[in-house]
PDB file of C-alpha atoms in Angstrom:
ATOM      1  CA  MET A 219      21.463 -21.370  48.331  1.00  0.00           C
ATOM      2  CA  ARG A 220      24.404 -19.195  48.175  1.00  0.00           C
ATOM      3  CA  ARG A 221      25.961 -20.904  45.166  1.00  0.00           C
ATOM      4  CA  ARG A 222      22.625 -21.184  43.422  1.00  0.00           C
ATOM      5  CA  ARG A 223      22.620 -17.370  43.928  1.00  0.00           C
ATOM      6  CA  GLY A 224      25.845 -16.884  42.502  1.00  0.00           C
ATOM      7  CA  GLN A 225      25.248 -19.169  39.695  1.00  0.00           C
ATOM      8  CA  MET A 226      21.870 -16.988  38.777  1.00  0.00           C
ATOM      9  CA  LEU A 227      23.860 -13.952  39.010  1.00  0.00           C
ATOM     10  CA  ALA A 228      26.700 -14.979  36.795  1.00  0.00           C
ATOM     11  CA  MET A 229      24.217 -15.892  34.074  1.00  0.00           C
ATOM     12  CA  ALA A 230      22.469 -12.371  34.551  1.00  0.00           C
ATOM     13  CA  VAL A 231      25.877 -10.736  33.815  1.00  0.00           C
ATOM     14  CA  VAL A 232      26.682 -12.743  30.751  1.00  0.00           C
ATOM     15  CA  SER A 233      23.242 -12.055  29.009  1.00  0.00           C
ATOM     16  CA  ALA A 234      23.326  -8.781  30.045  1.00  0.00           C
ATOM     17  CA  ALA A 235      26.766  -8.317  28.174  1.00  0.00           C
ATOM     18  CA  ALA A 236      25.590 -10.346  25.351  1.00  0.00           C
ATOM     19  CA  LEU A 237      22.359  -8.132  24.890  1.00  0.00           C
ATOM     20  CA  GLY A 238      24.725  -4.858  25.561  1.00  0.00           C
ATOM     21  CA  GLY A 239      26.966  -6.012  22.470  1.00  0.00           C
ATOM     22  CA  CYS A 240      23.991  -5.828  20.205  1.00  0.00           C
ATOM     23  CA  ALA A 241      23.197  -2.139  21.210  1.00  0.00           C
ATOM     24  CA  LEU A 242      27.052  -1.233  20.735  1.00  0.00           C
ATOM     25  CA  GLY A 243      26.710  -2.187  17.356  1.00  0.00           C
ATOM     26  CA  ALA A 244      28.701  -5.584  17.640  1.00  0.00           C
ATOM     27  CA  PRO A 245      28.905  -7.544  14.566  1.00  0.00           C
ATOM     28  CA  PHE A 246      25.572  -9.012  14.267  1.00  0.00           C
ATOM     29  CA  VAL A 247      22.913  -9.258  11.536  1.00  0.00           C
ATOM     30  CA  THR A 248      21.153  -5.941  11.370  1.00  0.00           C
ATOM     31  CA  GLY A 249      18.105  -5.126   9.167  1.00  0.00           C
ATOM     32  CA  GLN A 250      15.839  -2.359   7.995  1.00  0.00           C
ATOM     33  CA  ALA A 251      12.409  -1.675   8.504  1.00  0.00           C
ATOM     34  CA  CYS A 252      10.154  -2.142   5.379  1.00  0.00           C
ATOM     35  CA  ALA A 253       6.825  -1.470   4.306  1.00  0.00           C
ATOM     36  CA  SER A 254       4.381  -4.948   4.527  1.00  0.00           C
ATOM     37  CA  TRP A 255       2.379  -4.135   1.271  1.00  0.00           C
ATOM     38  CA  ALA A 256      -1.490  -4.552   1.290  1.00  0.00           C
ATOM     39  CA  GLY A 257      -2.362  -7.477  -1.251  1.00  0.00           C
ATOM     40  CA  TYR A 258      -5.861  -7.498  -3.242  1.00  0.00           C
ATOM     41  CA  GLU A 259      -7.346 -10.308  -3.763  1.00  0.00           C
ATOM     42  CA  THR A 260      -9.442  -9.379  -6.756  1.00  0.00           C
ATOM     43  CA  PRO A 261      -9.714  -6.309  -9.404  1.00  0.00           C
ATOM     44  CA  GLN A 262     -12.722  -5.178  -7.517  1.00  0.00           C
ATOM     45  CA  ASP A 263     -10.747  -4.832  -4.296  1.00  0.00           C
ATOM     46  CA  MET A 264      -7.946  -2.922  -6.115  1.00  0.00           C
ATOM     47  CA  TYR A 265     -10.895  -0.912  -7.574  1.00  0.00           C
ATOM     48  CA  ASN A 266     -12.410  -0.158  -4.207  1.00  0.00           C
ATOM     49  CA  GLU A 267      -8.978   0.897  -2.956  1.00  0.00           C
ATOM     50  CA  ALA A 268      -7.871   2.982  -5.659  1.00  0.00           C
ATOM     51  CA  GLU A 269      -8.512   6.843  -5.611  1.00  0.00           C
ATOM     52  CA  LEU A 270      -7.802   6.922  -9.256  1.00  0.00           C
ATOM     53  CA  VAL A 271      -8.427   4.430 -11.855  1.00  0.00           C
ATOM     54  CA  LEU A 272      -7.795   5.187 -15.447  1.00  0.00           C
ATOM     55  CA  VAL A 273      -8.348   3.108 -18.598  1.00  0.00           C
ATOM     56  CA  GLY A 274      -4.929   4.213 -21.395  1.00  0.00           C
ATOM     57  CA  ALA A 275      -1.767   3.643 -22.638  1.00  0.00           C
ATOM     58  CA  VAL A 276       1.548   4.239 -21.326  1.00  0.00           C
ATOM     59  CA  LEU A 277       3.308   6.625 -23.634  1.00  0.00           C
ATOM     60  CA  GLU A 278       6.870   6.733 -22.547  1.00  0.00           C
ATOM     61  CA  ARG A 279       9.293   7.309 -19.659  1.00  0.00           C
ATOM     62  CA  ASP A 280       9.283  10.667 -17.711  1.00  0.00           C
ATOM     63  CA  GLY A 281      11.428  10.587 -15.147  1.00  0.00           C
ATOM     64  CA  GLU A 282      11.718   9.567 -11.463  1.00  0.00           C
ATOM     65  CA  VAL A 283      10.050   9.845  -7.850  1.00  0.00           C
ATOM     66  CA  GLN A 284      11.423   9.221  -4.483  1.00  0.00           C
ATOM     67  CA  VAL A 285       9.154   7.197  -2.311  1.00  0.00           C
ATOM     68  CA  PRO A 286       8.122   7.028   0.431  1.00  0.00           C
ATOM     69  CA  PRO A 287       9.062   9.989   2.549  1.00  0.00           C
ATOM     70  CA  GLY A 288      10.036   9.223   6.117  1.00  0.00           C
ATOM     71  CA  GLY A 289      11.184   5.634   5.091  1.00  0.00           C
ATOM     72  CA  PRO A 290      13.315   3.780   3.573  1.00  0.00           C
ATOM     73  CA  THR A 291      13.435   5.240  -0.054  1.00  0.00           C
ATOM     74  CA  ALA A 292      13.209   4.146  -3.436  1.00  0.00           C
ATOM     75  CA  THR A 293      13.520   5.672  -6.878  1.00  0.00           C
ATOM     76  CA  ALA A 294      10.005   4.991  -8.739  1.00  0.00           C
ATOM     77  CA  ARG A 295       9.923   5.232 -12.248  1.00  0.00           C
ATOM     78  CA  ALA A 296       7.530   7.589 -13.472  1.00  0.00           C
ATOM     79  CA  TYR A 297       5.725   7.562 -17.142  1.00  0.00           C
ATOM     80  CA  SER A 298       3.195   9.874 -19.520  1.00  0.00           C
ATOM     81  CA  PHE A 299       0.173   7.909 -19.854  1.00  0.00           C
ATOM     82  CA  ASP A 300      -2.605   8.722 -22.444  1.00  0.00           C
ATOM     83  CA  VAL A 301      -6.001   8.926 -20.542  1.00  0.00           C
ATOM     84  CA  GLN A 302      -9.203   7.271 -22.649  1.00  0.00           C
ATOM     85  CA  ASP A 303     -11.677   7.073 -19.928  1.00  0.00           C
ATOM     86  CA  VAL A 304     -11.693   7.875 -16.201  1.00  0.00           C
ATOM     87  CA  LEU A 305     -13.508   5.136 -14.312  1.00  0.00           C
ATOM     88  CA  LYS A 306     -12.880   7.005 -10.966  1.00  0.00           C
ATOM     89  CA  SER A 307     -11.439  10.203 -10.618  1.00  0.00           C
ATOM     90  CA  SER A 308      -9.204  12.050  -8.161  1.00  0.00           C
ATOM     91  CA  PRO A 309     -10.865  14.014  -5.320  1.00  0.00           C
ATOM     92  CA  ASP A 310     -10.689  17.428  -7.196  1.00  0.00           C
ATOM     93  CA  GLY A 311     -11.657  15.777 -10.636  1.00  0.00           C
ATOM     94  CA  ASP A 312      -9.319  17.449 -12.755  1.00  0.00           C
ATOM     95  CA  ILE A 313      -8.540  14.550 -15.134  1.00  0.00           C
ATOM     96  CA  ALA A 314     -10.597  13.582 -17.889  1.00  0.00           C
ATOM     97  CA  ALA A 315     -10.179  11.149 -21.104  1.00  0.00           C
ATOM     98  CA  GLY A 316      -7.793  12.955 -23.795  1.00  0.00           C
ATOM     99  CA  ASP A 317      -5.439  14.209 -20.934  1.00  0.00           C
ATOM    100  CA  THR A 318      -2.055  12.904 -21.024  1.00  0.00           C
ATOM    101  CA  VAL A 319      -0.905  12.396 -16.806  1.00  0.00           C
ATOM    102  CA  ARG A 320       2.045  11.449 -15.023  1.00  0.00           C
ATOM    103  CA  ILE A 321       2.114   8.341 -13.160  1.00  0.00           C
ATOM    104  CA  ALA A 322       4.500   5.846 -11.480  1.00  0.00           C
ATOM    105  CA  ALA A 323       4.984   2.482 -10.200  1.00  0.00           C
ATOM    106  CA  MET A 324       5.678   2.075  -6.812  1.00  0.00           C
ATOM    107  CA  ALA A 325       9.054   1.009  -6.183  1.00  0.00           C
ATOM    108  CA  ASP A 326       9.724  -1.815  -3.187  1.00  0.00           C
ATOM    109  CA  GLY A 327      12.666  -0.045  -1.527  1.00  0.00           C
ATOM    110  CA  CYS A 328      13.726  -2.851   0.714  1.00  0.00           C
ATOM    111  CA  SER A 329      16.105  -4.600  -1.707  1.00  0.00           C
ATOM    112  CA  PRO A 330      19.570  -2.327  -1.432  1.00  0.00           C
ATOM    113  CA  GLY A 331      19.811  -1.516  -5.127  1.00  0.00           C
ATOM    114  CA  VAL A 332      16.805  -3.332  -6.107  1.00  0.00           C
ATOM    115  CA  GLU A 333      13.666  -1.182  -7.273  1.00  0.00           C
ATOM    116  CA  TYR A 334      11.645  -3.632  -8.758  1.00  0.00           C
ATOM    117  CA  ALA A 335      11.731  -7.134  -7.063  1.00  0.00           C
ATOM    118  CA  ASP A 336       9.838  -8.763  -9.708  1.00  0.00           C
ATOM    119  CA  GLU A 337       9.150  -6.280 -12.539  1.00  0.00           C
ATOM    120  CA  ASP A 338       8.206  -2.423 -13.092  1.00  0.00           C
ATOM    121  CA  GLN A 339       4.597  -2.725 -13.830  1.00  0.00           C
ATOM    122  CA  LEU A 340       4.179  -0.090 -16.178  1.00  0.00           C
ATOM    123  CA  GLU A 341       7.013  -1.217 -18.314  1.00  0.00           C
ATOM    124  CA  VAL A 342       3.995  -2.407 -21.117  1.00  0.00           C
ATOM    125  CA  ASP A 343       2.957  -2.340 -24.119  1.00  0.00           C
ATOM    126  CA  GLY A 344      -0.787  -2.019 -24.845  1.00  0.00           C
ATOM    127  CA  ARG A 345      -4.017  -0.747 -23.260  1.00  0.00           C
ATOM    128  CA  ILE A 346      -4.135  -1.211 -19.459  1.00  0.00           C
ATOM    129  CA  ILE A 347      -6.292  -0.283 -16.287  1.00  0.00           C
ATOM    130  CA  PHE A 348      -4.040   1.912 -14.049  1.00  0.00           C
ATOM    131  CA  PHE A 349      -5.331   1.744 -10.158  1.00  0.00           C
ATOM    132  CA  GLY A 350      -3.723   4.585  -8.354  1.00  0.00           C
ATOM    133  CA  ARG A 351      -3.328   6.344  -5.255  1.00  0.00           C
ATOM    134  CA  GLU A 352      -1.521   9.768  -4.476  1.00  0.00           C
ATOM    135  CA  ASP A 353       1.984   9.274  -2.719  1.00  0.00           C
ATOM    136  CA  SER A 354       4.880  11.415  -2.589  1.00  0.00           C
ATOM    137  CA  GLY A 355       2.939  13.944  -4.797  1.00  0.00           C
ATOM    138  CA  ALA A 356       2.690  11.487  -7.760  1.00  0.00           C
ATOM    139  CA  TRP A 357       0.196   9.169  -8.598  1.00  0.00           C
ATOM    140  CA  MET A 358       1.430   5.912  -8.107  1.00  0.00           C
ATOM    141  CA  THR A 359       0.393   2.134  -8.368  1.00  0.00           C
ATOM    142  CA  LEU A 360      -1.234   0.599  -5.516  1.00  0.00           C
ATOM    143  CA  ASN A 361       1.953  -1.022  -4.463  1.00  0.00           C
ATOM    144  CA  PRO A 362       4.804  -2.731  -5.776  1.00  0.00           C
ATOM    145  CA  PHE A 363       3.142  -5.792  -7.086  1.00  0.00           C
ATOM    146  CA  GLN A 364      -0.082  -4.326  -8.106  1.00  0.00           C
ATOM    147  CA  GLY A 365      -1.792  -1.314  -9.587  1.00  0.00           C
ATOM    148  CA  VAL A 366      -1.908  -2.525 -13.564  1.00  0.00           C
ATOM    149  CA  LEU A 367      -4.262  -4.827 -15.394  1.00  0.00           C
ATOM    150  CA  PRO A 368      -3.811  -5.558 -19.225  1.00  0.00           C
ATOM    151  CA  PHE A 369      -7.268  -4.220 -20.714  1.00  0.00           C
ATOM    152  CA  PRO A 370      -7.345  -4.961 -24.435  1.00  0.00           C
ATOM    153  CA  GLU A 371      -9.752  -3.269 -26.553  1.00  0.00           C
ATOM    154  CA  GLY A 372     -13.357  -5.008 -26.515  1.00  0.00           C
ATOM    155  CA  THR A 373     -12.453  -6.583 -23.049  1.00  0.00           C
ATOM    156  CA  ALA A 374     -15.586  -6.206 -20.657  1.00  0.00           C
ATOM    157  CA  LEU A 375     -14.406  -4.621 -17.074  1.00  0.00           C
ATOM    158  CA  PRO A 376     -12.988  -7.102 -14.522  1.00  0.00           C
ATOM    159  CA  PHE A 377     -14.909  -5.339 -11.592  1.00  0.00           C
ATOM    160  CA  GLU A 378     -18.241  -3.312 -10.924  1.00  0.00           C
ATOM    161  CA  ALA A 379     -17.403   0.386 -11.328  1.00  0.00           C
ATOM    162  CA  THR A 380     -19.420   2.027  -8.666  1.00  0.00           C
ATOM    163  CA  ALA A 381     -18.029   5.279  -7.803  1.00  0.00           C
ATOM    164  CA  ALA A 382     -18.621   7.965 -10.252  1.00  0.00           C
ATOM    165  CA  PRO A 383     -15.871   9.540 -11.854  1.00  0.00           C
TER     166      PRO A 383
END
């Protein structure tokens, strides 16, 4: 019985030392917390979730935005956007057709040195639908992977626009 108690005590000491080494910064694998981005199955889901939905065209790069505050940061690319139609508006309704607004492609921020794992959604030509929300003081795509749909002239909306602009 005494021998068994000694073995259990020895195992406890070894386990505590191993765990203590992790806490002291021993050379073990480390990681960083990353956002788990919400995915949207349909354009209707994206429309329903977005605070702002615009039809228009990207004009040119317009600087950068640091996102998100309080977490791993990344540099999001900002763009000037020519608004052709407003399908869902900001709460204050200050965006109208004919305006030029600043929008940004949400950056991932989880891979060191890589802002866009796939591609920058706003590096596009032609008419698009922009699905956005306000983040870090800028209108951003819904996530790093979704927030833009191609929308050539004459194409029907791929969702029901139910909210008044």
